[in-house]
Structure formats: C-alpha cells, structure tokens
Coordinates of C-alpha atoms in Angstrom, one line a residue:
X1 CA 0.1 0.4 -0.4
X2 CA 1.2 3.6 -1.1
X3 CA 2.0 5.8 1.8
X4 CA 0.7 9.0 2.3
X5 CA 2.1 11.7 2.6
X6 CA 0.4 15.5 3.8
X7 CA 1.1 18.5 1.8
X8 CA -0.1 21.5 3.8
X9 CA 3.0 24.0 2.5
X10 CA 5.0 24.0 -0.8
X11 CA 7.8 22.2 2.2
X12 CA 5.4 19.6 2.8
X13 CA 5.5 18.8 -1.6
X14 CA 9.3 19.2 -1.9
X15 CA 9.7 17.3 0.9
X16 CA 7.2 14.2 -0.5
X17 CA 9.1 14.5 -4.3
X18 CA 12.7 13.8 -1.8
X19 CA 11.1 10.6 -0.4
X20 CA 9.5 9.6 -3.4
X21 CA 12.8 10.0 -5.5
X22 CA 14.7 8.5 -2.7
X23 CA 11.8 5.7 -2.8
X24 CA 12.4 5.2 -6.4
X25 CA 16.0 4.7 -5.9
X26 CA 16.9 8.0 -8.1
X27 CA 19.2 10.7 -8.5
X28 CA 18.3 14.3 -8.2
X29 CA 20.4 14.3 -11.9
X30 CA 18.1 11.7 -13.0
X31 CA 14.4 12.9 -11.7
X32 CA 15.3 16.2 -13.3
X33 CA 16.0 14.3 -16.7
X34 CA 12.6 13.1 -15.9
X35 CA 10.9 16.0 -15.2
X36 CA 12.7 18.3 -17.7
X37 CA 14.0 20.1 -15.4
X38 CA 16.8 21.8 -13.6
X39 CA 18.6 19.5 -10.8
X40 CA 19.6 22.9 -9.4
X41 CA 15.9 24.2 -9.7
X42 CA 14.6 20.6 -8.1
X43 CA 17.2 20.1 -5.6
X44 CA 15.6 23.7 -4.4
X45 CA 11.9 22.3 -4.6
X46 CA 13.5 19.8 -2.2
X47 CA 14.7 22.0 -0.3
X48 CA 11.4 23.6 0.9
X49 CA 11.5 26.5 -2.1
X50 CA 9.0 27.8 -2.2
X51 CA 6.2 30.5 -5.3
X52 CA 4.2 32.8 -3.3
X53 CA 1.0 31.2 -5.9
X54 CA 1.2 27.3 -4.3
X55 CA 1.7 28.7 -0.7
X56 CA -1.8 30.6 -1.5
X57 CA -3.2 27.6 -3.1
X58 CA -2.3 25.2 -0.1
X59 CA -3.9 28.6 2.4
X60 CA -7.1 28.4 0.1
X61 CA -7.7 24.3 0.0
X62 CA -7.2 24.1 3.9
X63 CA -9.3 27.1 4.3
X64 CA -12.2 25.1 2.3
X65 CA -11.3 22.5 4.5
X66 CA -9.8 20.8 2.2
X67 CA -6.5 18.7 2.3
X68 CA -3.1 17.9 -0.8
X69 CA -2.4 14.3 0.1
X70 CA 0.9 13.2 -2.0
X71 CA 0.4 9.2 -2.1
X72 CA 4.5 8.1 -2.8
X73 CA 4.8 4.5 -4.9
X74 CA 5.5 1.9 -3.0
X75 CA 9.3 0.6 -3.4
X76 CA 9.6 -1.7 -5.6
X77 CA 12.5 -2.8 -5.9
X78 CA 13.1 -4.3 -10.1
X79 CA 12.1 -0.5 -10.8
X80 CA 16.0 0.6 -8.9
X81 CA 18.1 1.2 -11.4

C-alpha cells in the first residue's frame, strides 16, 4: 500500500518529492532529467523553496477544509536503476 504524505506547504511538497525520488532509487540528476527541469531547480524544491502561488493555493484549500495528499510510490526493487 502506498504511503500518504499530507501536504500543507510548499516545503511539504519538497519533502514528498525527495521521498518519492529516494523510494525509486533515483538521484536528483536522474529525476531532473525525467522531469525535464534543472537539477538546481529540483534541489531548491526539495529544500523547501516555495512559490507564493503554491502557498496561496494550499492556504485556500485548507481554509475550505480540503487537504492535499501525495501518494508516494511503494518501494519496488525492480524499479531501481
């Protein structure tokens, strides 16, 4: 069963991304290539750098009683590079 990560801030998104990447056994470089973003951009996201837009969206959802949940992948030994 997939683990759930409750996301209340941009920093929480960064943690979820880092966890999902680790579960898949991927480096930041490999993940950045998969996502077609710069590795430094991915590193900033994982470190908790956020955008005002994302924080505002999450705040609106919280005020409406909604939660954002990220379903992290299950560890699959066959998916490791």
